[in-house]
Amino acid sequence: MTKVLIATEKPFAPAAVNGIREVVEGAGYELALLESYSDKSELINAVADVDAMIIRSDKATKEVIDAAKNLKVIVRAGAGYDNIDLEACTANGVVAMNTPGQNSNAVAELALGMMVFLARKGYNGKAGVELKGKKIGIHAYGNVGKYVANIAKGFGMEVLAFDPFVKKEDIEKDGVKAIDTVEELYSQCNYISLHIPANDKTKKSINFDLLNRMPEGGILVNTARKEVIDEEGMLKLMEERKDFGYISDIAPDCKDEFEAKYDGRFFFTPKKMGAQTAEANINAGIAGANQIVNYINNGDTTFKVN
Ligand code: 3PG
């Protein structure tokens, strides 16, 4: 019998697991579950006999892919697939997929929620500031960026965006001002919301020079990946610009320095929380299950990323 594994170090909401089970068992397959595991050996043991797997930010390294001798398809229930060794997948004839757009609203809501939290000084009783009238720059206008733009407009913010892969007219039809260069975006905006993927080109690309272009009181909001930040440059900026703030969904490696020196100027989630809603789990998990069934039964490779 075809066996599908859900391997989630950070578990899905129960309703999402039920929904995945319905799809998988409805197709006549068997579902196995590995949740909240703490050691990679547990993952390696669990993949030994599976035909397909659904993961989140779980690290599907070469070691994991090589250990999954029957694996045909792996689906990252979410957008970013920087946690999957795509070369190992391709070398082993495994199709890797993501589920773009399925958890985007959840990530966007968290971005704005964290902005309000910092603007209101963590609700500490002191006077904060409002988002209305401020400029937000969307760095990469994909699924999450679009949702952030839309919610930000609801707050009365002015929305700008830079994305070299999206046509200017497609950005502007959403009532968002398309900006020609990344430097110009950072120079103009009080908030920057980051939505670039983590890859060889983007890692450490958000550096001191770029961030230092932001006007006084500038805040970087990172619901993308911590790896895209040049942390050395970020710390230099925090030191030199007492007005600057950083919000991130998952703490940077240099979190201890922030905690020691920059109280009130940052907020970090303890675990990656952007997509951690029942709705996002249901949308991404069930989409992943359907993609697996469609691939195994019909060879459908929509959303293949390798
Ligand atoms: C994504 O790339 O979709 C998000 O980072 C969500 O990650 P998660 O599934 O680990 O919450």
Short mmCIF file of C-alpha atoms and ligand atoms in Angstrom, two decimals:
data_model
loop_
_atom_site.label_atom_id
_atom_site.label_comp_id
_atom_site.label_asym_id
_atom_site.label_seq_id
_atom_site.Cartn_x
_atom_site.Cartn_y
_atom_site.Cartn_z
CA MET A 1 0.00 0.00 0.00
CA THR A 2 1.22 3.51 -0.83
CA LYS A 3 2.42 5.12 2.39
CA VAL A 4 2.36 8.87 3.04
CA LEU A 5 4.21 10.38 5.99
CA ILE A 6 3.44 13.70 7.64
CA ALA A 7 6.73 14.73 9.26
CA THR A 8 6.28 17.94 11.21
CA GLU A 9 8.62 19.03 13.95
CA LYS A 10 6.08 21.87 14.43
CA PRO A 11 2.74 20.01 14.15
CA PHE A 12 -0.23 21.03 12.03
CA ALA A 13 -3.51 21.89 13.76
CA PRO A 14 -5.51 18.66 14.35
CA ALA A 15 -8.14 19.72 11.78
CA ALA A 16 -5.42 19.85 9.11
CA VAL A 17 -4.21 16.34 9.98
CA ASN A 18 -7.82 15.10 9.77
CA GLY A 19 -8.22 16.76 6.37
CA ILE A 20 -4.97 15.25 5.08
CA ARG A 21 -6.05 11.83 6.41
CA GLU A 22 -9.35 12.06 4.50
CA VAL A 23 -7.54 12.77 1.22
CA VAL A 24 -4.83 10.15 1.74
CA GLU A 25 -7.09 7.36 3.00
CA GLY A 26 -9.75 8.34 0.46
CA ALA A 27 -7.18 7.53 -2.23
CA GLY A 28 -6.62 4.12 -0.64
CA TYR A 29 -3.22 5.06 0.80
CA GLU A 30 -1.91 4.68 4.35
CA LEU A 31 -1.04 7.72 6.51
CA ALA A 32 1.81 7.77 9.04
CA LEU A 33 2.52 10.61 11.44
CA LEU A 34 5.78 11.87 12.94
CA GLU A 35 5.09 15.01 14.95
CA SER A 36 7.12 17.09 17.42
CA TYR A 37 10.25 15.02 16.90
CA SER A 38 13.46 16.39 18.35
CA ASP A 39 16.19 14.33 16.71
CA LYS A 40 16.89 13.90 13.01
CA SER A 41 17.38 10.13 13.59
CA GLU A 42 13.61 9.93 14.25
CA LEU A 43 12.97 11.46 10.84
CA ILE A 44 15.49 9.20 9.15
CA ASN A 45 13.83 6.10 10.68
CA ALA A 46 10.34 7.31 9.78
CA VAL A 47 11.11 7.85 6.08
CA ALA A 48 12.55 4.37 5.49
CA ASP A 49 9.46 2.87 3.80
CA VAL A 50 7.37 5.86 2.70
CA ASP A 51 6.33 6.65 -0.87
CA ALA A 52 5.45 10.27 -0.22
CA MET A 53 5.88 12.82 2.51
CA ILE A 54 4.52 16.17 3.63
CA ILE A 55 6.83 18.43 5.60
CA ARG A 56 6.93 22.05 6.81
CA SER A 57 10.24 23.71 7.71
CA ASP A 58 11.60 20.23 8.49
CA LYS A 59 15.06 19.72 7.04
CA ALA A 60 14.92 17.27 4.15
CA THR A 61 18.67 16.89 3.79
CA LYS A 62 20.52 14.52 1.45
CA GLU A 63 20.79 12.10 4.36
CA VAL A 64 17.01 12.10 4.80
CA ILE A 65 16.28 11.80 1.06
CA ASP A 66 18.83 8.99 0.65
CA ALA A 67 17.28 7.13 3.60
CA ALA A 68 13.84 7.30 1.98
CA LYS A 69 14.41 4.46 -0.46
CA ASN A 70 10.79 4.32 -1.78
CA LEU A 71 10.21 8.08 -1.85
CA LYS A 72 8.62 9.40 -5.04
CA VAL A 73 7.33 12.80 -3.99
CA ILE A 74 7.97 15.24 -1.15
CA VAL A 75 5.70 18.23 -0.58
CA ARG A 76 6.70 21.21 1.46
CA ALA A 77 3.34 22.41 2.85
CA GLY A 78 4.20 26.06 2.47
CA ALA A 79 6.04 28.46 0.21
CA GLY A 80 9.79 28.38 0.89
CA TYR A 81 11.57 25.15 -0.03
CA ASP A 82 15.08 26.15 1.07
CA ASN A 83 14.85 23.31 3.61
CA ILE A 84 14.82 20.63 0.90
CA ASP A 85 17.97 19.35 -0.77
CA LEU A 86 16.66 19.59 -4.32
CA GLU A 87 19.79 18.10 -5.86
CA ALA A 88 19.43 14.99 -3.73
CA CYS A 89 15.74 14.77 -4.72
CA THR A 90 16.57 15.03 -8.42
CA ALA A 91 19.44 12.55 -8.14
CA ASN A 92 17.07 10.04 -6.50
CA GLY A 93 14.19 10.63 -8.93
CA VAL A 94 12.08 12.30 -6.24
CA VAL A 95 9.71 15.11 -7.24
CA ALA A 96 9.75 18.04 -4.80
CA MET A 97 6.78 20.42 -4.62
CA ASN A 98 5.57 23.36 -2.56
CA THR A 99 2.05 24.71 -2.03
CA PRO A 100 2.40 28.38 -3.00
CA GLY A 101 -0.16 30.85 -1.68
CA GLN A 102 -1.86 28.45 0.73
CA ASN A 103 -0.51 29.99 3.93
CA SER A 104 0.12 33.53 2.68
CA ASN A 105 -2.70 35.30 4.47
CA ALA A 106 -1.58 33.90 7.83
CA VAL A 107 1.96 35.19 7.29
CA ALA A 108 0.68 38.61 6.21
CA GLU A 109 -1.60 38.92 9.25
CA LEU A 110 1.34 38.15 11.52
CA ALA A 111 3.50 40.79 9.79
CA LEU A 112 0.95 43.52 10.45
CA GLY A 113 0.23 42.17 13.94
CA MET A 114 3.89 42.37 14.91
CA MET A 115 4.08 45.89 13.46
CA VAL A 116 1.21 47.03 15.67
CA PHE A 117 2.80 45.32 18.68
CA LEU A 118 6.08 47.21 18.25
CA ALA A 119 4.39 50.50 17.27
CA ARG A 120 2.42 50.30 20.56
CA LYS A 121 5.60 49.54 22.54
CA GLY A 122 4.55 46.00 23.38
CA TYR A 123 1.39 47.35 25.06
CA ASN A 124 3.41 48.63 28.00
CA GLY A 125 1.11 51.54 28.85
CA LYS A 126 3.24 54.23 27.19
CA ALA A 127 2.22 56.22 24.07
CA GLY A 128 3.13 54.55 20.82
CA VAL A 129 2.58 55.49 17.18
CA GLU A 130 0.03 54.57 14.51
CA LEU A 131 0.54 52.81 11.20
CA LYS A 132 -1.90 55.09 9.38
CA GLY A 133 -0.16 57.46 6.98
CA LYS A 134 3.18 55.61 7.16
CA LYS A 135 4.84 54.17 4.07
CA ILE A 136 5.37 50.42 3.81
CA GLY A 137 7.65 48.95 1.15
CA ILE A 138 6.93 45.42 0.02
CA HIS A 139 10.23 43.81 -0.95
CA ALA A 140 9.10 41.11 -3.40
CA TYR A 141 5.50 41.25 -4.52
CA GLY A 142 4.50 37.58 -4.44
CA ASN A 143 1.66 35.85 -2.63
CA VAL A 144 2.53 37.08 0.88
CA GLY A 145 3.56 40.53 -0.33
CA LYS A 146 0.16 41.02 -1.97
CA TYR A 147 -1.70 40.12 1.22
CA VAL A 148 0.53 42.44 3.27
CA ALA A 149 -0.14 45.26 0.79
CA ASN A 150 -3.87 44.74 1.03
CA ILE A 151 -4.01 44.62 4.83
CA ALA A 152 -1.65 47.62 5.08
CA LYS A 153 -4.03 49.61 2.89
CA GLY A 154 -6.77 48.80 5.41
CA PHE A 155 -4.60 50.43 8.06
CA GLY A 156 -4.38 53.56 5.91
CA MET A 157 -0.73 52.99 5.01
CA GLU A 158 0.80 54.09 1.71
CA VAL A 159 2.00 50.96 -0.05
CA LEU A 160 5.05 50.74 -2.33
CA ALA A 161 6.66 47.63 -3.80
CA PHE A 162 9.80 46.47 -5.57
CA ASP A 163 9.89 43.21 -7.50
CA PRO A 164 12.04 42.79 -10.61
CA PHE A 165 10.06 39.66 -11.54
CA VAL A 166 6.61 41.28 -11.54
CA LYS A 167 5.44 43.70 -14.23
CA LYS A 168 4.97 47.27 -12.99
CA GLU A 169 1.39 47.34 -14.27
CA ASP A 170 0.53 44.19 -12.31
CA ILE A 171 1.71 45.88 -9.11
CA GLU A 172 0.02 49.19 -9.85
CA LYS A 173 -3.37 47.65 -10.67
CA ASP A 174 -3.52 46.74 -6.96
CA GLY A 175 -3.17 50.40 -5.98
CA VAL A 176 0.47 49.86 -5.00
CA LYS A 177 3.24 52.15 -6.22
CA ALA A 178 5.84 50.15 -8.16
CA ILE A 179 9.40 51.25 -7.40
CA ASP A 180 12.26 50.72 -9.88
CA THR A 181 15.14 49.87 -7.56
CA VAL A 182 15.52 48.18 -4.23
CA GLU A 183 17.61 51.12 -2.96
CA GLU A 184 14.82 53.56 -3.76
CA LEU A 185 12.27 51.37 -1.96
CA TYR A 186 14.31 51.34 1.25
CA SER A 187 15.02 55.09 0.99
CA GLN A 188 11.33 55.94 0.84
CA CYS A 189 9.72 53.64 3.39
CA ASN A 190 9.14 53.78 7.15
CA TYR A 191 8.51 50.03 7.15
CA ILE A 192 9.97 47.39 4.86
CA SER A 193 8.22 44.02 4.72
CA LEU A 194 10.52 41.32 3.37
CA HIS A 195 9.22 38.52 1.16
CA ILE A 196 12.27 37.33 -0.77
CA PRO A 197 13.20 33.63 -0.77
CA ALA A 198 16.46 32.42 0.77
CA ASN A 199 18.85 31.29 -1.96
CA ASP A 200 22.49 31.79 -2.95
CA LYS A 201 21.72 35.23 -4.40
CA THR A 202 19.62 36.57 -1.53
CA LYS A 203 21.39 35.22 1.56
CA LYS A 204 22.88 38.12 3.57
CA SER A 205 21.65 40.53 0.87
CA ILE A 206 19.78 42.75 3.35
CA ASN A 207 22.83 44.58 4.59
CA PHE A 208 23.91 47.73 6.43
CA ASP A 209 24.02 49.95 3.33
CA LEU A 210 20.52 49.01 2.22
CA LEU A 211 18.93 49.28 5.66
CA ASN A 212 20.74 52.52 6.43
CA ARG A 213 18.80 54.14 3.57
CA MET A 214 15.58 53.90 5.56
CA PRO A 215 14.33 57.17 7.03
CA GLU A 216 14.43 57.93 10.74
CA GLY A 217 12.40 55.43 12.78
CA GLY A 218 12.72 52.79 10.04
CA ILE A 219 11.55 49.28 10.89
CA LEU A 220 12.41 46.09 9.04
CA VAL A 221 9.74 43.38 9.18
CA ASN A 222 11.07 39.96 8.27
CA THR A 223 8.59 37.15 7.77
CA ALA A 224 10.84 35.64 5.07
CA ARG A 225 14.00 33.89 6.31
CA LYS A 226 16.61 34.98 8.85
CA GLU A 227 19.35 33.90 6.41
CA VAL A 228 18.64 36.82 4.06
CA ILE A 229 19.83 39.28 6.70
CA ASP A 230 23.49 40.23 7.03
CA GLU A 231 23.42 40.05 10.82
CA GLU A 232 26.76 41.79 11.25
CA GLY A 233 25.42 44.76 9.26
CA MET A 234 22.16 44.64 11.18
CA LEU A 235 23.97 44.85 14.54
CA LYS A 236 26.13 47.72 13.28
CA LEU A 237 22.98 49.57 12.26
CA MET A 238 21.22 48.93 15.58
CA GLU A 239 24.30 50.35 17.30
CA GLU A 240 24.70 53.41 15.07
CA ARG A 241 20.99 54.21 14.63
CA LYS A 242 19.12 54.28 17.91
CA ASP A 243 15.93 54.98 15.94
CA PHE A 244 15.98 51.71 13.98
CA GLY A 245 13.88 48.65 14.79
CA TYR A 246 13.76 45.01 13.70
CA ILE A 247 10.82 42.61 13.72
CA SER A 248 11.35 39.01 12.73
CA ASP A 249 9.29 35.84 12.60
CA ILE A 250 11.98 33.65 14.21
CA ALA A 251 14.88 35.13 16.09
CA PRO A 252 18.19 35.91 14.40
CA ASP A 253 21.34 34.08 15.43
CA CYS A 254 22.46 37.29 17.17
CA LYS A 255 19.33 37.39 19.38
CA ASP A 256 21.37 37.53 22.62
CA GLU A 257 22.93 40.83 21.55
CA PHE A 258 19.52 42.30 20.80
CA GLU A 259 18.24 41.20 24.18
CA ALA A 260 21.27 42.62 25.98
CA LYS A 261 21.38 45.98 24.20
CA TYR A 262 18.28 46.95 22.24
CA ASP A 263 15.29 46.51 24.50
CA GLY A 264 12.08 47.99 23.04
CA ARG A 265 13.46 48.15 19.50
CA PHE A 266 12.78 44.61 18.36
CA PHE A 267 10.33 41.74 18.47
CA PHE A 268 11.14 38.11 17.58
CA THR A 269 8.80 35.13 17.65
CA PRO A 270 10.21 32.19 19.62
CA LYS A 271 9.35 29.75 16.81
CA LYS A 272 8.45 30.45 13.18
CA MET A 273 4.80 31.43 13.61
CA GLY A 274 3.76 33.05 10.32
CA ALA A 275 1.95 30.04 8.91
CA GLN A 276 0.88 28.67 12.27
CA THR A 277 -2.89 29.06 12.00
CA ALA A 278 -5.52 26.36 11.65
CA GLU A 279 -6.59 27.86 8.33
CA ALA A 280 -3.09 27.94 6.86
CA ASN A 281 -2.36 24.41 8.10
CA ILE A 282 -5.61 23.12 6.57
CA ASN A 283 -5.04 24.94 3.26
CA ALA A 284 -1.39 23.97 2.83
CA GLY A 285 -1.70 20.46 4.30
CA ILE A 286 -4.70 19.42 2.24
CA ALA A 287 -3.26 21.01 -0.91
CA GLY A 288 -0.10 18.97 -0.28
CA ALA A 289 -2.08 15.75 0.16
CA ASN A 290 -4.03 16.38 -3.05
CA GLN A 291 -0.81 17.12 -4.93
CA ILE A 292 0.65 13.80 -3.75
CA VAL A 293 -2.41 11.83 -4.88
CA ASN A 294 -2.52 13.66 -8.21
CA TYR A 295 1.14 12.98 -8.79
CA ILE A 296 1.08 9.30 -7.83
CA ASN A 297 -2.20 8.53 -9.62
CA ASN A 298 -1.93 10.85 -12.64
CA GLY A 299 1.69 12.02 -12.89
CA ASP A 300 0.60 15.65 -12.30
CA THR A 301 3.73 17.69 -11.58
CA THR A 302 2.11 21.11 -11.07
CA PHE A 303 4.05 22.92 -8.32
CA LYS A 304 7.21 20.83 -8.91
CA VAL A 305 10.23 22.86 -7.86
CA ASN A 306 13.13 20.59 -8.94
C1 3PG B 1 6.67 29.04 4.38
O1 3PG B 1 7.74 29.08 3.72
O2 3PG B 1 5.61 28.64 3.88
C2 3PG B 1 6.67 29.55 5.79
O3 3PG B 1 7.92 29.91 6.21
C3 3PG B 1 5.98 28.60 6.76
O4 3PG B 1 6.85 27.74 7.45
P1 3PG B 1 6.26 26.65 8.46
O5 3PG B 1 5.42 25.68 7.70
O6 3PG B 1 7.45 26.01 9.09
O7 3PG B 1 5.43 27.35 9.49
#
